[in-house]
XYZ file of C-alpha atoms in Angstrom:
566
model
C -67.531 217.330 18.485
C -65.117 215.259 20.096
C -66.647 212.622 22.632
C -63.958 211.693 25.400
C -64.653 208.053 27.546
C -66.687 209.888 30.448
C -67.147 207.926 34.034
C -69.490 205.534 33.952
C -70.279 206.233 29.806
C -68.588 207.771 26.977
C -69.879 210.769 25.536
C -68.574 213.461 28.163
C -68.106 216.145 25.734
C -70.092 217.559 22.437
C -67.426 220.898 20.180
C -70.416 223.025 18.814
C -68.734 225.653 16.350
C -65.359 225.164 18.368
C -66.620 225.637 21.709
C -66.394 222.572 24.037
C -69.934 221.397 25.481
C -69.235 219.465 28.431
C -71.360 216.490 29.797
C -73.447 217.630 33.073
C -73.873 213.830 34.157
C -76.195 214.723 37.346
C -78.870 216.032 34.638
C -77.376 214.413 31.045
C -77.173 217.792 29.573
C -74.568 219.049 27.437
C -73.692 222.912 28.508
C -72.226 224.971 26.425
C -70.859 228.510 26.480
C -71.756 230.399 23.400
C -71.634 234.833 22.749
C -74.632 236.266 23.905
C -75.369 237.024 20.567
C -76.153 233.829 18.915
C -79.391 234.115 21.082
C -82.597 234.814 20.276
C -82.496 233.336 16.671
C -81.625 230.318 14.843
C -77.924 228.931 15.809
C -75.848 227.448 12.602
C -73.159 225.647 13.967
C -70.028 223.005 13.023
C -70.842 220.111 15.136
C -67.939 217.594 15.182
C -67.356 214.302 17.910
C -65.188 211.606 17.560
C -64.564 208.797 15.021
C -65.984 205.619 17.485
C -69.226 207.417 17.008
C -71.620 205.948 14.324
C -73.867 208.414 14.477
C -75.558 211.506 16.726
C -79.440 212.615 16.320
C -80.491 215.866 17.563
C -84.238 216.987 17.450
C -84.784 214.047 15.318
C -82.148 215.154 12.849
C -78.540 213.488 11.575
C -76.029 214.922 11.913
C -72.593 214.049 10.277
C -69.408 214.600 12.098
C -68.105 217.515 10.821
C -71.336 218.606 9.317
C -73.842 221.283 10.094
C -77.063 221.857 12.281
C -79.553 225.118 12.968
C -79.981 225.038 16.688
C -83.639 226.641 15.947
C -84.799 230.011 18.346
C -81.861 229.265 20.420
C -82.885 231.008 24.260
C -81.889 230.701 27.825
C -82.957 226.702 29.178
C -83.993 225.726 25.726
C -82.986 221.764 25.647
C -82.570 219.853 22.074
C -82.679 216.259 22.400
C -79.548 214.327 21.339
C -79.206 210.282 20.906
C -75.378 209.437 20.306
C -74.986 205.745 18.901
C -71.614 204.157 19.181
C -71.857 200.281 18.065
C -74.694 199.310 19.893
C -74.520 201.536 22.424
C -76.372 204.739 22.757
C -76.687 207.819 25.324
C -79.719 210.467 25.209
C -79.507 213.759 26.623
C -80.018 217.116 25.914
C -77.551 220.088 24.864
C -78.696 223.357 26.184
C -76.624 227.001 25.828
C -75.654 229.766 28.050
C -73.497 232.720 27.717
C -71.800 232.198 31.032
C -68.819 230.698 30.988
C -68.550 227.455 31.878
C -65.516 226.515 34.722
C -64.691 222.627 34.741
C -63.403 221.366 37.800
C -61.172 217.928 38.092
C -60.106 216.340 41.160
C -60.683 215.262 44.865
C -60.588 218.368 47.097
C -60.558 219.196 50.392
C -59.127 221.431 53.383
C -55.309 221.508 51.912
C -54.178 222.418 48.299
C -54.841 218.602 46.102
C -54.039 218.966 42.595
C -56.467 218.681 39.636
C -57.411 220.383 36.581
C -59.016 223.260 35.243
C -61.257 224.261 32.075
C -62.371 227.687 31.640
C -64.816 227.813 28.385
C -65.238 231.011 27.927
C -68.044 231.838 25.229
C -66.101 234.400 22.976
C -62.558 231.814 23.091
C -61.590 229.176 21.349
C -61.772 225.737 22.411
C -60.433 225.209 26.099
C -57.736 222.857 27.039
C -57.628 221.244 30.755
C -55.071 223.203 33.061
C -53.195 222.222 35.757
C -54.073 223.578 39.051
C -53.680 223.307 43.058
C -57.246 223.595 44.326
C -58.611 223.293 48.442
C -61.748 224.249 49.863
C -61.992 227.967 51.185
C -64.034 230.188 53.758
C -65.320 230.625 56.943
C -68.602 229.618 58.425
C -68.869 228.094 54.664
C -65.963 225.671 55.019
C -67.117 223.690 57.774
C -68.414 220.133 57.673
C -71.448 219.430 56.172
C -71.540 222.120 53.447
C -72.371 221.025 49.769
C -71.791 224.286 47.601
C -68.183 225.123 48.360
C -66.109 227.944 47.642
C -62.563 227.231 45.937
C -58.954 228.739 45.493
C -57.263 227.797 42.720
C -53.113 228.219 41.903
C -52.143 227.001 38.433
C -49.284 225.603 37.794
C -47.105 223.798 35.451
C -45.857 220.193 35.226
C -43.004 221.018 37.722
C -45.410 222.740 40.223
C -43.754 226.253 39.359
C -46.459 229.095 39.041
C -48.612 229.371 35.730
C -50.148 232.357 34.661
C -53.408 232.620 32.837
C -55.432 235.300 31.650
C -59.641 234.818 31.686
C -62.326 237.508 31.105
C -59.823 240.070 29.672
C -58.771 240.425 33.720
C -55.421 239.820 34.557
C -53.109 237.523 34.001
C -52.262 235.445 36.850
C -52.275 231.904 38.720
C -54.184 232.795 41.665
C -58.385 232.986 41.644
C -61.458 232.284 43.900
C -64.478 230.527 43.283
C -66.913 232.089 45.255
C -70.338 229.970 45.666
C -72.427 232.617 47.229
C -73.485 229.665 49.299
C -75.561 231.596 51.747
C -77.029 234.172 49.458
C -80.612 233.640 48.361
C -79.545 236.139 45.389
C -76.489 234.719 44.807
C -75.059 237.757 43.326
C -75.326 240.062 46.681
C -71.286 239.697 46.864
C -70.237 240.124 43.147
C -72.655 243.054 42.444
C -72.069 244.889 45.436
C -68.525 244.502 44.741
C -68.299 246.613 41.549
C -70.809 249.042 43.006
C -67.623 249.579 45.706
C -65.106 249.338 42.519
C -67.389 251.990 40.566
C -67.482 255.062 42.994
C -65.105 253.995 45.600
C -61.611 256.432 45.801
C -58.697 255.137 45.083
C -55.908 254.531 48.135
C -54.009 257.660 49.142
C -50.633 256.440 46.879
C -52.473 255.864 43.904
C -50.830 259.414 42.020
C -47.590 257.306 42.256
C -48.674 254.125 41.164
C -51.369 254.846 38.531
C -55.121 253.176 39.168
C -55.319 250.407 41.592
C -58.090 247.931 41.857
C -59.005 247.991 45.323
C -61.582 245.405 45.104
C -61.991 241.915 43.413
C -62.783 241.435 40.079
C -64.776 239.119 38.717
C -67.838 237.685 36.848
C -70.397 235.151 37.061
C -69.822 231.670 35.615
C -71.101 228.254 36.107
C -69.349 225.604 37.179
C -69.182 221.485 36.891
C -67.171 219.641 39.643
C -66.000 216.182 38.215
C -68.677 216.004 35.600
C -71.376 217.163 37.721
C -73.025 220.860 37.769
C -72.812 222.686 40.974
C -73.827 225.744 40.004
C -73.547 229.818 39.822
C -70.373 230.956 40.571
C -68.662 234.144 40.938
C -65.041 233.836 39.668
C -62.943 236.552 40.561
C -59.292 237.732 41.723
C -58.410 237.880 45.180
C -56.918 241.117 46.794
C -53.805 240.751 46.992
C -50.292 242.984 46.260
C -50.696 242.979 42.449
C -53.998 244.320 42.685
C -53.071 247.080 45.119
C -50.029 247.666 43.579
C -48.044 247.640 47.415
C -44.431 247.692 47.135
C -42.945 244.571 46.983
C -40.747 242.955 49.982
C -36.909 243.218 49.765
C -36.041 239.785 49.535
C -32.580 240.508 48.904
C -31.941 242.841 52.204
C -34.654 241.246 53.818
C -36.725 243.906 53.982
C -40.468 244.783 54.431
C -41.869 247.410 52.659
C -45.582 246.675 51.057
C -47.611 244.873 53.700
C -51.635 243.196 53.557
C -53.522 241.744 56.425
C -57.599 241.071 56.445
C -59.638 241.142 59.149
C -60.823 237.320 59.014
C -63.209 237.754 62.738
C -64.976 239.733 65.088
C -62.901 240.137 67.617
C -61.765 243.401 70.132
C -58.274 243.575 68.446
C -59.727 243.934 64.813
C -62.535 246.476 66.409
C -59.741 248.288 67.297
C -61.682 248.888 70.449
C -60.390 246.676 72.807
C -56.707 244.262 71.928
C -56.831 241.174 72.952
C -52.949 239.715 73.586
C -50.514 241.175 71.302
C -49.345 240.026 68.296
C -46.118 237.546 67.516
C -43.440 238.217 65.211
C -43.475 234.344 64.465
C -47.141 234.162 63.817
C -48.857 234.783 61.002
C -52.348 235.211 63.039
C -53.248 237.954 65.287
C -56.339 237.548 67.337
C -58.641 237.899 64.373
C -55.950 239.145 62.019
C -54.215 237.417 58.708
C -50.655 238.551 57.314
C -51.384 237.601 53.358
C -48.459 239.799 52.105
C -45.299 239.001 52.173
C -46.239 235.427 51.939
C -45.651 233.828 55.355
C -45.112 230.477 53.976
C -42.206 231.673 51.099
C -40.401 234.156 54.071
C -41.106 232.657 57.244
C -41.048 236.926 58.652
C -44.000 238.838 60.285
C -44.660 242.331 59.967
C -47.767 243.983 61.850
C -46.145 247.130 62.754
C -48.265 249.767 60.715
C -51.665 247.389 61.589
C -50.464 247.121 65.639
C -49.782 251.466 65.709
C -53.491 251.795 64.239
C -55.113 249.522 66.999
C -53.145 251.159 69.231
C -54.250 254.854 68.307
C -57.601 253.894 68.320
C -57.745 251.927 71.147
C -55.575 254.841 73.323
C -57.382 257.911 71.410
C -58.159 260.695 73.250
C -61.315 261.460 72.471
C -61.695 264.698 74.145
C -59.438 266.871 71.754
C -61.854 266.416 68.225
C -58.988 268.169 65.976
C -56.657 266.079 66.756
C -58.461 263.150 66.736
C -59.046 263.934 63.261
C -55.562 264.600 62.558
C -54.254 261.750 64.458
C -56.571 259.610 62.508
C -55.470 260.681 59.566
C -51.831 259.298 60.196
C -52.957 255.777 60.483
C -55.856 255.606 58.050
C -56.801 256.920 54.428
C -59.501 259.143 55.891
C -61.050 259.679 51.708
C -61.463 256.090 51.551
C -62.846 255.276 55.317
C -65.531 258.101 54.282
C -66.328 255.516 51.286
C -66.203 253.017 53.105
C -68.930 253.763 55.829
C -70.949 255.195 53.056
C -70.669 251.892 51.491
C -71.037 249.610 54.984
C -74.121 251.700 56.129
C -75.994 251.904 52.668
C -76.088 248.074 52.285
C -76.221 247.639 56.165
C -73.012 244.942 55.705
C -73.444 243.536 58.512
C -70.031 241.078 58.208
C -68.378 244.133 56.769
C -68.146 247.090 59.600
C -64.985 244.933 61.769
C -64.328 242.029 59.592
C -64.350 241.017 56.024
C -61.779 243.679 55.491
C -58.157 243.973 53.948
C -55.576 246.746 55.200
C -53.115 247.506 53.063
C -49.683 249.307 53.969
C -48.227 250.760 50.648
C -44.660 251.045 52.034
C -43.665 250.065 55.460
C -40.165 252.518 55.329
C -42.476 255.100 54.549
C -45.893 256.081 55.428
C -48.063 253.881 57.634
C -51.342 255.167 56.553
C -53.644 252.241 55.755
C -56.145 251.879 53.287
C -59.598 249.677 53.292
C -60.979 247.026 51.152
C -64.132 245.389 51.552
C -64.224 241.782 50.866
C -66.656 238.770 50.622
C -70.297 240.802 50.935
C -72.998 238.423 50.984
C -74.138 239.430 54.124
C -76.123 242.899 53.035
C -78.963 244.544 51.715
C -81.553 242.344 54.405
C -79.441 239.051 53.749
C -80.519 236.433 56.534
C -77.184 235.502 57.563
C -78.619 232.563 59.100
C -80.380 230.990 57.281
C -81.806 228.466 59.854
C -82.966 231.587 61.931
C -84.988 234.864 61.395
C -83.664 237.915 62.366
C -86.242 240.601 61.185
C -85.196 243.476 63.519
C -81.295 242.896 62.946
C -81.881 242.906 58.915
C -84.456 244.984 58.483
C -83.779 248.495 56.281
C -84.850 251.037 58.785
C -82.576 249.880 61.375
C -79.489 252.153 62.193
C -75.946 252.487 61.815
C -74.562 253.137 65.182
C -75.436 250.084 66.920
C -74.196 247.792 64.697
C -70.857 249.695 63.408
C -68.413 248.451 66.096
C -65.301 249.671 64.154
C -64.014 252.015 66.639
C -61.817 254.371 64.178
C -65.633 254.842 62.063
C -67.539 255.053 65.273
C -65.201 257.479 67.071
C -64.997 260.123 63.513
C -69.134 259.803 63.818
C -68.425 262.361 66.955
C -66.408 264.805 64.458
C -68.888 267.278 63.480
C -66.678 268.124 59.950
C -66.270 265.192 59.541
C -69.855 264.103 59.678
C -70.957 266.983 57.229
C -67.877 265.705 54.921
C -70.235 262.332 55.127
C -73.260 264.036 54.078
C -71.868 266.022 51.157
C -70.318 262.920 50.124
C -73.444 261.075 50.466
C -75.540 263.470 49.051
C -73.488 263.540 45.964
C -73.519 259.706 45.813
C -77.042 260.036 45.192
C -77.642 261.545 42.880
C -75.046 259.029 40.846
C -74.553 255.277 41.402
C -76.884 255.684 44.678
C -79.562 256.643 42.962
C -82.036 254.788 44.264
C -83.055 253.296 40.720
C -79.828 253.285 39.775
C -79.098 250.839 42.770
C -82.177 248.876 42.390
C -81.561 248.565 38.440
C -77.630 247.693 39.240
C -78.895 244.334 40.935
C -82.152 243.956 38.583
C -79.505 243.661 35.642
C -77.421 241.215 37.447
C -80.326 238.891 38.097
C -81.995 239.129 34.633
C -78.455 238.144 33.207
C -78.849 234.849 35.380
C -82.397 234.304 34.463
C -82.194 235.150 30.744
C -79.269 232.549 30.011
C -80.859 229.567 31.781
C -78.529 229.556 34.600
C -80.999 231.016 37.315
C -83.112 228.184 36.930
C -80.219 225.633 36.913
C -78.841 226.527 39.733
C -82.463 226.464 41.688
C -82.879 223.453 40.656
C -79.594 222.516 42.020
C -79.319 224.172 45.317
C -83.561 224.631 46.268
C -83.797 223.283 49.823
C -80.687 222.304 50.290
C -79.053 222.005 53.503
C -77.132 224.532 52.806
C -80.077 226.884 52.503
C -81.929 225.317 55.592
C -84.191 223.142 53.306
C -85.488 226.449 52.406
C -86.421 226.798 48.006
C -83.921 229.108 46.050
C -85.638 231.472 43.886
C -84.174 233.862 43.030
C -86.706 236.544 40.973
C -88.924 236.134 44.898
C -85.196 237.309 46.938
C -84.759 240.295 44.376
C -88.319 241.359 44.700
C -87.550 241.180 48.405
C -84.356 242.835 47.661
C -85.463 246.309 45.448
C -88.437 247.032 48.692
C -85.128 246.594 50.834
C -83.161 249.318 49.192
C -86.093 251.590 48.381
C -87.168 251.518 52.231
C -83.404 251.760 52.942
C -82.592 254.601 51.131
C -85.575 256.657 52.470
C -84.363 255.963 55.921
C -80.954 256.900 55.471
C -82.218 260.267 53.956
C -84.388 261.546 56.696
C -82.268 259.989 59.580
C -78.572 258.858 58.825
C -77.070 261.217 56.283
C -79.193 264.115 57.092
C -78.392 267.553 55.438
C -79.679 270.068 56.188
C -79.812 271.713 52.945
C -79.928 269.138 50.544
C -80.165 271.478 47.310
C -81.587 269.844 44.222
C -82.945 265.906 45.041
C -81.284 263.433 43.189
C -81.635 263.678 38.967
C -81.152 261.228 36.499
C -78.543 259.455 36.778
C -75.966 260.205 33.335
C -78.126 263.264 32.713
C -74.854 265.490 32.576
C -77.180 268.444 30.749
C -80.141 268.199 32.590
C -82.366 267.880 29.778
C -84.910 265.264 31.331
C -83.209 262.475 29.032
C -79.674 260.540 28.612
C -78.608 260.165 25.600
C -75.289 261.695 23.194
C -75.711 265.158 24.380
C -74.575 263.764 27.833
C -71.462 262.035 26.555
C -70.668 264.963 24.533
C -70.904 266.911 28.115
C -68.593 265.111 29.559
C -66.065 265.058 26.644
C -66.380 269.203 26.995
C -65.408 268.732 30.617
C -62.364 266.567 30.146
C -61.439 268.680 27.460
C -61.277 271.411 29.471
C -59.388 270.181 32.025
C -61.839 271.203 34.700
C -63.826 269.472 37.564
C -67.440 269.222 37.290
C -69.924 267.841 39.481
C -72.097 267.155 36.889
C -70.195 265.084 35.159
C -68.647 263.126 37.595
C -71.371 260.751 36.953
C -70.094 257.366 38.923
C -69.105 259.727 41.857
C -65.516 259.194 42.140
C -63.922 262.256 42.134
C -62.840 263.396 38.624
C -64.389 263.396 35.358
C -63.063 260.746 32.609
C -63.389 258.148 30.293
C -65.024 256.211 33.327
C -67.931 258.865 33.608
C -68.180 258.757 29.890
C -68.534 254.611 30.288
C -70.922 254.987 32.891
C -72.938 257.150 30.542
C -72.882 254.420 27.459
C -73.617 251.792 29.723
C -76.904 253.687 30.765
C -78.230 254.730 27.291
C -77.222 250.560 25.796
């Protein structure tokens, strides 16, 4: 291990088989990011550090630099003591392991984009070298004075401030990500779990035959994070929506030209209700009473496009709502109807309550061509019974048997609610949901897993530790086994609700199975995979073994199905 001149001391960082341990100076303990697998049992590792170092101790043993030591029965928040002596000085601590990676932050940040650097230790990489970065503080209502757990963007870049690309977690490879703190969420995980549930069933945008699969959500995983030396916590890191991921065309810069075009719905507001516009837009702003143009980049073309967005507030707004057929035509000019079936699914199953108007991206694949947009959710904490103030209770606004329609102020959803085809295209769309990645268990196990990952590597009870009572959290204690708990009865009560009085059909068929059980045997297990391998084979549609609920049956299903049995 290689011990770099910390602030205030000089052992900031222990290499442990060639992966970095950096110093958490709030708690002295060395963190570091291991494979998943070296847990559980004794841990033989290369422990090296630099020269200026007479001598390190852990657990009472010597060890030489360069030499060897058996981390014993190495589990999640297990500490081994470590003395480091260099002359006659000496620093005690602890060096601890998780199989999170570990995200090291470097700098003063604030509002605008300051400069610093960035380690990503990743436990299956090699060791990680500092990268440099523009970071500022992002969000909302979490970005305001006061906070403690902020959320980040980071651009990387090189020496002469020119984009850098890098690739983490095997997603892609790219100089823009978020650090998402969660800073609200007594789980911590609502936003990055619920996420992939949307990226697991959800359909993909109308265009996607032409441009092969597009990731209409953000990516990410779970990480933990030291700012400056110091831990701050769970993290989700994770790719922001943007053109690349959605795979819009790309503006003309040449002829000037707009063709792929993104806004999000950043507030709650009439216009982005589509309900009732406020003052119309500018060509020479980038905001739109509760609107944000994020592609083309308004600060590298200085041009505003909200043609496609403006027609759709306009239809929905102007709709007339006596003519049912072609309201459902209409509609289906100015919005991916498949996906906006998904997508209230989605909204009214967790009850999202920052979802049904705002929180959302619009995406216009080609402004020359078709205006149709498509919806992406974005930035979910606020669901499944989340208090989404935490200084105040509101039971009857969170609880699970409340219903859709008086909280679902989007008026394009709200107004195809009065379709009556397009209400029973809900419920068979539901139903089949069920009996797939809305199972009931299948939901309650989806978030289960997420937690236990957290609890099982030590971070869970780091980051209580960290954030319990905080301000941030209304001096309230972060635990977070006590919020799932309070979670799972949330869904189960949820789900029965929405079965006898939201998604009602009136002949349901067969209940829900097992989720992956493509035969129907009771159990799943090869068989199933070998199904759904005699499906795709045979180039034919199946419900039964479209087993995430997305449409076709594929390697996905056949994923789902390995993931289930492991």
């Amino acid at each position: 291990m290689c011990l770099l001149t910390a602030i205030g001391g000089w052992a900031q960082e222990i290499v442990i088989d060639g992966h970095r341990a950096p110093l958490d100076t709030l708690n002295s303990i060395w963190l570091c990011s291991v494979p998943q697998d070296c847990f559980g049992k004794d841990f033989n590792a290369t422990v090296t550090y630099d020269s200026d170092v007479r001598m390190l101790v852990i657990d009472g043993t010597a060890v030489t630099n360069g030499g060897s030591y058996t981390f014993s029965g190495v589990t999640g928040g297990k500490n081994y003591t470590v003395t480091a002596y260099k002359g006659s000085e000496l620093i005690t601590g602890h060096i601890t392991f998780t199989w999170l990676p570990i995200v090291e932050l470097e700098g003063t940040f604030n509002v605008p984009y300051s400069y610093g650097t960035v380690r990503v230790n990743e436990p299956d990489s090699a060791y990680a070298e500092p990268m440099l970065a523009k970071v500022k503080w992002r969000g909302g209502a979490t970005n305001v004075r006061g906070k403690n757990k902020r959320n980040y963007r980071i651009k990387f870049v090189n020496e002469d401030s020119t984009k850098a690309n890098h690739r983490f977690f095997g997603l892609r490879n790219d100089n823009s990500w978020i650090l998402d703190a969660g800073q609200m969420d007594f789980l911590r995980v609502r936003n990055r779990v619920s996420t992939d549930l949307w990226l697991d069933f959800a359909r993909q945008p109308w265009y996607a035959d032409s441009v092969g699969h597009v990731n209409n959500g953000s990516r990410g995983v779970m990480v933990e994070v030291l700012l400056n030396g110091a831990y701050v916590g769970i993290y989700n890191m994770c790719e922001p929506i943007d053109r690349k991921q959605l795979k819009i065309k790309r503006y003309d810069e040449e002829n000037k030209r707009f063709h792929g075009v993104l806004w999000t719905a950043y507030s709650r507001t009439g216009t982005t209700m589509m309900s009732n516009p406020g003052k119309r837009y500018s060509s020479l702003k980038y905001l739109w009473d509760g609107f944000e143009l994020k592609y083309p980049d308004y600060d590298e073309i200085n041009r505003y496009n909200w043609t496609a967005l403006d027609e759709a507030v306009k239809f929905a707004y102007r709709a007339d709502n006596s003519d049912l057929q072609l309201r459902t035509d209409s509609m289906g000019y100015y919005f991916d109807l498949p996906v906006m079936q998904d997508y209230y699914i989605f909204v009214a199953t967790l009850q999202a309550l920052d979802n049904e108007c705002k929180n959302i991206y619009y995406a216009c694949y080609d402004n020359d061509g078709s205006h149709v947009l498509t919806m992406v959710p974005w930035d979910l904490d606020i669901c499944l019974g989340a208090n989404f103030m935490p200084r105040v209770n509101y039971p009857d606004m969170i609880k699970p048997e409340r219903g859709v329609t008086e909280w679902m102020l989007h008026a394009p959803m709200a107004d195809m609610m009065e379709v009556p085809e397009w209400r029973e295209q809900l419920n068979e769309r539901y139903a089949q949901l069920r009996k797939t990645v809305f199972n009931t268990d299948s939901l309650v196990n989806r978030y289960w897993a997420a937690i236990d990952n957290l609890v099982d590597c030590g971070a869970a009870a780091r980051e209580e530790a960290r954030w319990s009572k905080d301000t941030d959290l209304a001096m309230k204690p972060l635990n977070l086994i006590n919020e799932m708990q309070y979670v799972e009865d949330w869904i189960r009560r949820r789900m029965v609700y929405l079965d006898e009085n939201v998604f009602i059909n009136e002949d349901p068929g067969p209940g829900p199975g097992l989720t992956g059980d493509v035969n129907g045997d009771g159990v799943v297990n090869i068989s199933d995979i070998n199904a759904v391998i005699s499906f795709i084979l045979a180039g034919k549609y199946d419900e039964k073994g479209d087993v995430n609920g997305d449409g076709v049956v594929n390697i996905s299903d056949i994923n789902m199905i390995i993931g289930l049995i492991l």
